[in-house]
PDB file of C-alpha atoms in Angstrom:
ATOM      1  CA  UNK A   1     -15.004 -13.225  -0.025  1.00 60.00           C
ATOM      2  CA  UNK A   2     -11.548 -11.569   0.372  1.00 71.00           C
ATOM      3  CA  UNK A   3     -10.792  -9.298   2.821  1.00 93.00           C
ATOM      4  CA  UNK A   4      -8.463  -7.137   0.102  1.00 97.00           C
ATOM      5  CA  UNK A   5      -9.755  -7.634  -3.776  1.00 97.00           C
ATOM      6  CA  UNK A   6      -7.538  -6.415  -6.246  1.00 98.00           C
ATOM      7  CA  UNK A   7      -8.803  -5.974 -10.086  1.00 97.00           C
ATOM      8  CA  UNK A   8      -7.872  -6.806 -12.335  1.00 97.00           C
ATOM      9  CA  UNK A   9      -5.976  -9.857 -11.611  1.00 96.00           C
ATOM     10  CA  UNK A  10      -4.320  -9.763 -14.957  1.00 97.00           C
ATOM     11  CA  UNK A  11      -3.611  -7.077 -17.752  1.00 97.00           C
ATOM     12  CA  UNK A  12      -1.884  -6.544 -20.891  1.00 97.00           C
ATOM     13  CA  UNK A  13      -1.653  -3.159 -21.981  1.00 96.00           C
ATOM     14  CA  UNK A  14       0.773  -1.227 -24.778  1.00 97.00           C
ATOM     15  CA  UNK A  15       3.234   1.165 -24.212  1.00 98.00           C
ATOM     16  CA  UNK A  16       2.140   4.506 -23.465  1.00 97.00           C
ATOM     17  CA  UNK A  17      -1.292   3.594 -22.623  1.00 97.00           C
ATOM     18  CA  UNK A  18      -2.860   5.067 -18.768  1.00 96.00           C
ATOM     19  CA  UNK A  19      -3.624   1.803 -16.518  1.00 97.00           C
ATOM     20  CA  UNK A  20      -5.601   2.122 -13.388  1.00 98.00           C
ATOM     21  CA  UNK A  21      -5.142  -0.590 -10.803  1.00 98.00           C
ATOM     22  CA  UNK A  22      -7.521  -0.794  -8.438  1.00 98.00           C
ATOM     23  CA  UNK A  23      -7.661  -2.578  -4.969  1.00 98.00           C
ATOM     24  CA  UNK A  24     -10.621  -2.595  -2.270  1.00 98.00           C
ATOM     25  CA  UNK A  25     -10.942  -3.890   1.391  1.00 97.00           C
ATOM     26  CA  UNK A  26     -13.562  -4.790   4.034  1.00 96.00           C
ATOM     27  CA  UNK A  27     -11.195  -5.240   6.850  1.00 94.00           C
ATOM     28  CA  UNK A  28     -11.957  -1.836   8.180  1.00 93.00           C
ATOM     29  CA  UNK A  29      -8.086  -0.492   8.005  1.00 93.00           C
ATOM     30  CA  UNK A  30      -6.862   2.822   7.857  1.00 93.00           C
ATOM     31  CA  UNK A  31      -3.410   1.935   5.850  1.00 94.00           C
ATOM     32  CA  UNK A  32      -3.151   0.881   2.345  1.00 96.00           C
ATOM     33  CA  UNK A  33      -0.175   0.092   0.710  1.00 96.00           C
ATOM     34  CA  UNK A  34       1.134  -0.308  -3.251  1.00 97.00           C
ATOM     35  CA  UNK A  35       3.987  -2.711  -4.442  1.00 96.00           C
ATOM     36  CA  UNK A  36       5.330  -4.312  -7.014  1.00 96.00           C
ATOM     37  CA  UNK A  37       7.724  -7.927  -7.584  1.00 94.00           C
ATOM     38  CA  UNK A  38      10.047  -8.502  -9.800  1.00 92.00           C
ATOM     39  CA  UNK A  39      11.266 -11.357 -10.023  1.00 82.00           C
ATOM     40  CA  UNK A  40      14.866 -12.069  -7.844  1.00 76.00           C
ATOM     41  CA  UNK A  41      13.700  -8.174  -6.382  1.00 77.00           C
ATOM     42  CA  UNK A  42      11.432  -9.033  -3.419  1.00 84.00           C
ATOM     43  CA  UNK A  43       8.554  -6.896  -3.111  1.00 90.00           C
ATOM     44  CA  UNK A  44       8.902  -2.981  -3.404  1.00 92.00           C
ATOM     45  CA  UNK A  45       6.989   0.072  -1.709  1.00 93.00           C
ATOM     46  CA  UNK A  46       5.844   2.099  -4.656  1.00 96.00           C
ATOM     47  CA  UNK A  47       2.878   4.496  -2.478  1.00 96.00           C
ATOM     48  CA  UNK A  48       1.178   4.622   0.634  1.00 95.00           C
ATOM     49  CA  UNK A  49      -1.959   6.080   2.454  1.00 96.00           C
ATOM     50  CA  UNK A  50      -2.596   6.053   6.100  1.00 93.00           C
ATOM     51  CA  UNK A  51      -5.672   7.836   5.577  1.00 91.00           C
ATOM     52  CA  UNK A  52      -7.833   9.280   2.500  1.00 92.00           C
ATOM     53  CA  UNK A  53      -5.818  12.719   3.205  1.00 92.00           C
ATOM     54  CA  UNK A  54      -2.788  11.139   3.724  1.00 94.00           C
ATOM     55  CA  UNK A  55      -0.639   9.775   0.955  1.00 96.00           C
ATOM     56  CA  UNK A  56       2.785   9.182   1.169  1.00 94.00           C
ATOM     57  CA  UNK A  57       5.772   8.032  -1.763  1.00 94.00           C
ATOM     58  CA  UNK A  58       7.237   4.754  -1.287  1.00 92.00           C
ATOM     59  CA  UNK A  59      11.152   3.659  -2.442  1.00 89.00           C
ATOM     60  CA  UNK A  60       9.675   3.384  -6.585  1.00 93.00           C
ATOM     61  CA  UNK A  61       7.098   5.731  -6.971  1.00 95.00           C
ATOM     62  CA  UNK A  62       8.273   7.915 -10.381  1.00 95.00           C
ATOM     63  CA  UNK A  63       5.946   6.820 -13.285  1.00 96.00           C
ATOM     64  CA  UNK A  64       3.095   6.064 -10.801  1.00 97.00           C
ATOM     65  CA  UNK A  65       0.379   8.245  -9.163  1.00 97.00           C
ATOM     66  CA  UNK A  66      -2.672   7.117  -6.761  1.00 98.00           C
ATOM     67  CA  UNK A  67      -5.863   7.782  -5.308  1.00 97.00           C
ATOM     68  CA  UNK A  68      -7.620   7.160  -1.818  1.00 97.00           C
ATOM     69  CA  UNK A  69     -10.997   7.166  -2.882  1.00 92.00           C
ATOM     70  CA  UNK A  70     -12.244   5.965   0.522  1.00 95.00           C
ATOM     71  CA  UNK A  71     -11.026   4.358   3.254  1.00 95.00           C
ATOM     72  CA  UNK A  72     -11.593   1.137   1.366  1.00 97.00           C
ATOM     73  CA  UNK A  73     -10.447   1.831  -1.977  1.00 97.00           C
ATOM     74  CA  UNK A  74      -6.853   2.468  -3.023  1.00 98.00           C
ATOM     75  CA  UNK A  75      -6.064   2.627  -6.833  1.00 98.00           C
ATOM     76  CA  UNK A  76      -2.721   2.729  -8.490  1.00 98.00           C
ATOM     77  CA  UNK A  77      -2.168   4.522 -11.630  1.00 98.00           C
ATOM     78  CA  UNK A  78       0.619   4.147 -14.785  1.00 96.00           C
ATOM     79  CA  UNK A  79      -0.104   7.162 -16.580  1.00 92.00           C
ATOM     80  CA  UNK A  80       1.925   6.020 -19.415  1.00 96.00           C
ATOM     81  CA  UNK A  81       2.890   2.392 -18.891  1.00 96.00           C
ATOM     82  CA  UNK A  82       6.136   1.084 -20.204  1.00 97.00           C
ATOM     83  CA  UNK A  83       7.505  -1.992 -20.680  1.00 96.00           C
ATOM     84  CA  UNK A  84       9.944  -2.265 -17.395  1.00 95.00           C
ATOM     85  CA  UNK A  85       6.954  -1.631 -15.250  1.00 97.00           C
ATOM     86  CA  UNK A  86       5.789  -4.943 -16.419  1.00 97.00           C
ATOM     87  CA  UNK A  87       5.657  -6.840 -12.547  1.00 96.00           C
ATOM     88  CA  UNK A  88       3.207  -8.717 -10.433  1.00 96.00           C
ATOM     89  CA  UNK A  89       1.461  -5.433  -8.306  1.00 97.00           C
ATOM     90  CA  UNK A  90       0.192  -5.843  -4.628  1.00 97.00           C
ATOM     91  CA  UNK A  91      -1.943  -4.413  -2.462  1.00 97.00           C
ATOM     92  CA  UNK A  92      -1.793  -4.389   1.395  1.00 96.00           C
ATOM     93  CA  UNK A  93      -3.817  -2.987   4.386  1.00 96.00           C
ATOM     94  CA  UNK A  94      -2.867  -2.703   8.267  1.00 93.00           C
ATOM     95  CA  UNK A  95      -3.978  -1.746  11.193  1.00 89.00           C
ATOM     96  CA  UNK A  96      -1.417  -1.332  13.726  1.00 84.00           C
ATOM     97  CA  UNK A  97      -3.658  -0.438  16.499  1.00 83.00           C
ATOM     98  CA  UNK A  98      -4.940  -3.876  16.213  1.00 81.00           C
ATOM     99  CA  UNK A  99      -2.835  -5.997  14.571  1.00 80.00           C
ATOM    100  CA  UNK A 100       1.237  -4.855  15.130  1.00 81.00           C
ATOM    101  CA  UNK A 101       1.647  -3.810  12.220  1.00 86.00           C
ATOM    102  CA  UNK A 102       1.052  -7.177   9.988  1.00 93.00           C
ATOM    103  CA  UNK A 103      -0.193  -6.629   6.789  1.00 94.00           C
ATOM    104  CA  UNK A 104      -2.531  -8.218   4.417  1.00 95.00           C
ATOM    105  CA  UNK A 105      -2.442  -8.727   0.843  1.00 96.00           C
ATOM    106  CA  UNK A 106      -4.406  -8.948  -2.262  1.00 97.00           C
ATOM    107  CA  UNK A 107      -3.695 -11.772  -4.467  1.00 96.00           C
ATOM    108  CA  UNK A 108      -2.195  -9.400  -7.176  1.00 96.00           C
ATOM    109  CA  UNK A 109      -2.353  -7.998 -10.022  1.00 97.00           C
ATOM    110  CA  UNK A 110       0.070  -9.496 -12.955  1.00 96.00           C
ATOM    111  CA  UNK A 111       0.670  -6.481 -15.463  1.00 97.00           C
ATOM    112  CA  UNK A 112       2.922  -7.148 -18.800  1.00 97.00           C
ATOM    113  CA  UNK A 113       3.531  -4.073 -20.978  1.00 97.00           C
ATOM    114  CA  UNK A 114       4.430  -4.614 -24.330  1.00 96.00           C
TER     115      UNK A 114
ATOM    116  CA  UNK B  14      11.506   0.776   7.474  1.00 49.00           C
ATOM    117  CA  UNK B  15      14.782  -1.671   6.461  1.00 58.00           C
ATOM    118  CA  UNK B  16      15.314  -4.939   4.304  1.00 76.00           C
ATOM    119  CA  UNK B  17      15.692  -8.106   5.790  1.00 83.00           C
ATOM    120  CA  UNK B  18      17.915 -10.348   3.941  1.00 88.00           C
ATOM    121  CA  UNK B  19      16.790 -14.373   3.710  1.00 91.00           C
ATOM    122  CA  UNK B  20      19.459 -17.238   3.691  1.00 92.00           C
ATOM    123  CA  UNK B  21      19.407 -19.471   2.083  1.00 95.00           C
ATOM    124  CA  UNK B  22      17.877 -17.910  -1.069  1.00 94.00           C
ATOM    125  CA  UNK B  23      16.321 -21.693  -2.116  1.00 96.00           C
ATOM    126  CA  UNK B  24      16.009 -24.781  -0.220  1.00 97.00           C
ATOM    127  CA  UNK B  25      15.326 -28.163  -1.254  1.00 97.00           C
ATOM    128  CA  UNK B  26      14.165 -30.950   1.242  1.00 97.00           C
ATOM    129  CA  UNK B  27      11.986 -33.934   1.661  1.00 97.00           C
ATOM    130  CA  UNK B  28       8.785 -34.125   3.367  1.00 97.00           C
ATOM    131  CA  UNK B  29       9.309 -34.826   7.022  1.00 97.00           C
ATOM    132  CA  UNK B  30      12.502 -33.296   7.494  1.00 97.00           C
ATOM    133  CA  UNK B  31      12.669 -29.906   9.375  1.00 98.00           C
ATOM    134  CA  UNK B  32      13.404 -26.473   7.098  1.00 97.00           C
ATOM    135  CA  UNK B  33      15.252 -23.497   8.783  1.00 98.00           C
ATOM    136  CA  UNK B  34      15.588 -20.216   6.769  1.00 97.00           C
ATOM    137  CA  UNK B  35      17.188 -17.637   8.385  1.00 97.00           C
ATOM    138  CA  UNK B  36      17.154 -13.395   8.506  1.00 96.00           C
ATOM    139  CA  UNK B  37      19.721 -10.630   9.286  1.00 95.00           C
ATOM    140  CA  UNK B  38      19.079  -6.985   9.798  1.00 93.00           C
ATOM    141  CA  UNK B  39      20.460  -3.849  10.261  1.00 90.00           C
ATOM    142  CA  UNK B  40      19.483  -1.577  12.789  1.00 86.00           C
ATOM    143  CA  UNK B  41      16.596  -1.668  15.981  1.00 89.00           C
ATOM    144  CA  UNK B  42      12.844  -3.106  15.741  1.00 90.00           C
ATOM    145  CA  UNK B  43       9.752  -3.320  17.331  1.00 90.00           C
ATOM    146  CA  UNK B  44       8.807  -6.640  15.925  1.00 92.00           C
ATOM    147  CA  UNK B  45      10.328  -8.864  13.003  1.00 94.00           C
ATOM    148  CA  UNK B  46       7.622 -10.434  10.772  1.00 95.00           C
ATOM    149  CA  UNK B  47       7.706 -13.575   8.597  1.00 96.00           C
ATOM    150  CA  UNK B  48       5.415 -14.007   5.832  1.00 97.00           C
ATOM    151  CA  UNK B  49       4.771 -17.085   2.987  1.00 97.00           C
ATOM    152  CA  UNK B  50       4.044 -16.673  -0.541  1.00 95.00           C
ATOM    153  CA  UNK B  51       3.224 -19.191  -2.475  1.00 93.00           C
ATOM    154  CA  UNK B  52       3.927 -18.847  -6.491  1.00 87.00           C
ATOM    155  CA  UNK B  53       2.549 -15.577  -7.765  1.00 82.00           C
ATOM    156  CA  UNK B  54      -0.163 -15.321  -4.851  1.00 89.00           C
ATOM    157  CA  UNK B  55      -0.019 -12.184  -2.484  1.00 91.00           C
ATOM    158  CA  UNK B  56       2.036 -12.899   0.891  1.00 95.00           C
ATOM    159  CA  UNK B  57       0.276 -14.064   3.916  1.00 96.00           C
ATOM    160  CA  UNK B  58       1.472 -13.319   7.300  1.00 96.00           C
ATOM    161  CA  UNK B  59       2.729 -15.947   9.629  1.00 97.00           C
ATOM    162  CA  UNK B  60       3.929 -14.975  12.717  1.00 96.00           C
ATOM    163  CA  UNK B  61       5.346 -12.189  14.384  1.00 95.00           C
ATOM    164  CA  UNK B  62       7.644 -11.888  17.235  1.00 96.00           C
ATOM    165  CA  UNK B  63       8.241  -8.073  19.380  1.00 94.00           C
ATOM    166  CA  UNK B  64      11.505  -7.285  20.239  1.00 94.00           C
ATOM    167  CA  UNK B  65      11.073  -8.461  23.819  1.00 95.00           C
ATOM    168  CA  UNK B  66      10.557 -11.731  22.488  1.00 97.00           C
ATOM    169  CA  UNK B  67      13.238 -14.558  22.338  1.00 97.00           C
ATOM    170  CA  UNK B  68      11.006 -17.250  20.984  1.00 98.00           C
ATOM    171  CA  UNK B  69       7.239 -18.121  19.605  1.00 97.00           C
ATOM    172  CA  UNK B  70       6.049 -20.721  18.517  1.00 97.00           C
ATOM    173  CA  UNK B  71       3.179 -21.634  15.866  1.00 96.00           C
ATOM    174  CA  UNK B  72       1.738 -24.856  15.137  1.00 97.00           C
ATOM    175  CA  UNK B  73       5.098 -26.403  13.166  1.00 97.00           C
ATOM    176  CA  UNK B  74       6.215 -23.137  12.717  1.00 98.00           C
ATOM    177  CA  UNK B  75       8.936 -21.556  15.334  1.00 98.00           C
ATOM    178  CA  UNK B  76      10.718 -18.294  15.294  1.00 98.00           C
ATOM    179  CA  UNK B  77      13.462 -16.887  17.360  1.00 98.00           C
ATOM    180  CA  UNK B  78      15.337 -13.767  17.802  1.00 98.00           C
ATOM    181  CA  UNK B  79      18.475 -12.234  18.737  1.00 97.00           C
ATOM    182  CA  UNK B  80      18.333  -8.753  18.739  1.00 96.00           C
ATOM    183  CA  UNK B  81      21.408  -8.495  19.965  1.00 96.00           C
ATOM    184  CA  UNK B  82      22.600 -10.465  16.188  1.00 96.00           C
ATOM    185  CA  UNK B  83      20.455  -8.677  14.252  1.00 95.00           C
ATOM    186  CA  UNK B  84      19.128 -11.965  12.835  1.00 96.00           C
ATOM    187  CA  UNK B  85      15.661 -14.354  12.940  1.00 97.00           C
ATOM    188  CA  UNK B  86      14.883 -17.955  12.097  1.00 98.00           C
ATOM    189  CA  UNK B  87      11.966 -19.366  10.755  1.00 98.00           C
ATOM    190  CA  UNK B  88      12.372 -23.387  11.434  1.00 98.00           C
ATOM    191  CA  UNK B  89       9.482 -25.524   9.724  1.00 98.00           C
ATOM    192  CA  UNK B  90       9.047 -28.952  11.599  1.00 98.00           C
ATOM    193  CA  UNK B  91       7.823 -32.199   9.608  1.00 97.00           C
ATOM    194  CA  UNK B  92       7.649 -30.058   6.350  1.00 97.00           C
ATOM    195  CA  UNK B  93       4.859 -31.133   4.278  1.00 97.00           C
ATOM    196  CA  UNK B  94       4.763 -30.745   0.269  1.00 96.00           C
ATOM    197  CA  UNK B  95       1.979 -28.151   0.863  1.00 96.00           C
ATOM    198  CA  UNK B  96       4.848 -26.133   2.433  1.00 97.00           C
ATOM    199  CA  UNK B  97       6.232 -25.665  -0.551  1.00 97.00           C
ATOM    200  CA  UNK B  98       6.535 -21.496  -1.209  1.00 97.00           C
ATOM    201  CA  UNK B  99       8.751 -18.551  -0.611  1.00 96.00           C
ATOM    202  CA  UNK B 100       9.317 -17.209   2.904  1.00 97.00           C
ATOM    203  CA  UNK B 101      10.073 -13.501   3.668  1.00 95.00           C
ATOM    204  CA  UNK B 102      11.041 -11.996   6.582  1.00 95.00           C
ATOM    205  CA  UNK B 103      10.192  -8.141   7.579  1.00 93.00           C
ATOM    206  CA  UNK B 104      11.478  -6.478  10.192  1.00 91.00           C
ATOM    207  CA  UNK B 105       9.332  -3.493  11.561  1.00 89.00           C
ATOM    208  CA  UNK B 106      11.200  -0.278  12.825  1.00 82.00           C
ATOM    209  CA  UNK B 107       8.179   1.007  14.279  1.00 75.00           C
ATOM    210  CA  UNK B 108       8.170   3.900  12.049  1.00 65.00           C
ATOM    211  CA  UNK B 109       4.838   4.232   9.837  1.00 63.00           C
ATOM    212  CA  UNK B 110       4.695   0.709   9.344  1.00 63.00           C
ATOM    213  CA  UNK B 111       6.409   0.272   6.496  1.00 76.00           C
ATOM    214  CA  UNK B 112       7.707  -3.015   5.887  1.00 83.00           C
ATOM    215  CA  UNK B 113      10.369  -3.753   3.323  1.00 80.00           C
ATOM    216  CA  UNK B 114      10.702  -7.063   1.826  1.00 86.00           C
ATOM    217  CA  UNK B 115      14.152  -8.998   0.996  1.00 84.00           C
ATOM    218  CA  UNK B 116      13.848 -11.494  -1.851  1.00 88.00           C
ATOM    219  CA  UNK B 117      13.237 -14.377   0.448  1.00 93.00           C
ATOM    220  CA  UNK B 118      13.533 -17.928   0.343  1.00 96.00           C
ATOM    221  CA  UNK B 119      12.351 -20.684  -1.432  1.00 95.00           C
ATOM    222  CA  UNK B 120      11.295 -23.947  -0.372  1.00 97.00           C
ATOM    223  CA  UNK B 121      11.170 -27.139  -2.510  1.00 97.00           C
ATOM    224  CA  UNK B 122       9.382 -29.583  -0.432  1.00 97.00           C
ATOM    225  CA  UNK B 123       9.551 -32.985  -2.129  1.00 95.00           C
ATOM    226  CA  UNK B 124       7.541 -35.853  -1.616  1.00 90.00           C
TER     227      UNK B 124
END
């Protein structure tokens, strides 16, 4: 199974409509990151949590809220998509204590907003 | 956190020959990360090397660093068609562990 499960791994949704993106992990970390990939853009911070109390805006975070349900669960929300938000969305976890500071990814979620 | 910037942005070789992407940056780091992607899968770390550190190596994979440049390479030995992805380097500041991603490079490798 993998360690950080994003769902769903593809969605189509119309403009306007409230998306919830959700991402889980069983590696046991405290941080949790959002971000999204355009294409020719590299990947960009949209939110992050270093803790269920602690959430923090990345470099692209107008248009999107989230939620630290847990310390496993980190979900990303377009509260009214649009069609510019349409990107490939990952999710990330670290643990710098034990790892440096490496991070590791979902496979992605691939949104398209018509 | 600060962007690393990738050069070449795409690289085309054949399998066997070596592969050397390179990364500049702007200001101090703890560590420098590389990680691969390949097409539309999440990224997947691959080594990282602390500021202390001139040199590490990796299976094929070997990284250096010159702080005092600013600037990383990634060489791939004997590339492999399975090597075939995007490569991204991160430096890390140190500073909540936020990494920021440049728009990498890609590698064609070709049987």
């Amino acid at each position: 199974d993998a360690d950080v499960t994003q769902t769903p791994r593809n969605r189509i949704t119309k403009t306007g409509k409230r998306i919830m993106l959700e991402c889980s992990q069983t590696k046991g970390h405290d941080r949790m990151y959002w971000y999204r990939q355009d294409p020719g853009l590299g990947l960009r911070l949209i939110y992050y949590s270093f803790d269920v109390k602690d959430i923090n805006k990345g470099e692209i975070s107008d248009g999107y809220s989230v939620s630290r349900q847990a310390q496993a669960k980190f979900s990303l929300s377009l509260e009214s998509a649009i069609p510019n938000q349409t990107a490939l969305y990952f999710c990330a976890t670290s643990d710098p204590t034990r790892t440096g500071g490496v991070q590791y990814f979902g496979a992605g979620t691939r949104l398209s907003v018509l | 956190s600060q962007q690393g910037e990738e050069d070449p942005q795409a690289l085309s070789i054949q399998e066997g020959e070596n592969a050397t992407m390179n990364c500049s940056y702007k200001t101090s780091i703890n560590n420098l990360q590389w990680y691969r992607q390949n097409s539309g899968r999440g990224l997947v770390h691959l080594i990282l090397i602390r500021s202390n550190e001139r040199e590490k190596h990796s299976g094929r994979l070997r990284v250096t660093l010159d702080t005092s440049k600013k600037s990383s390479s990634l060489l791939i030995t004997a590339s492999r068609a399975a090597d075939t992805a995007s490569y991204f380097c991160a430096p890390d500041t140190g500073t909540a562990s936020k990494l920021t991603f440049g728009t990498g490079t890609r590698l064609q490798v070709t049987l």
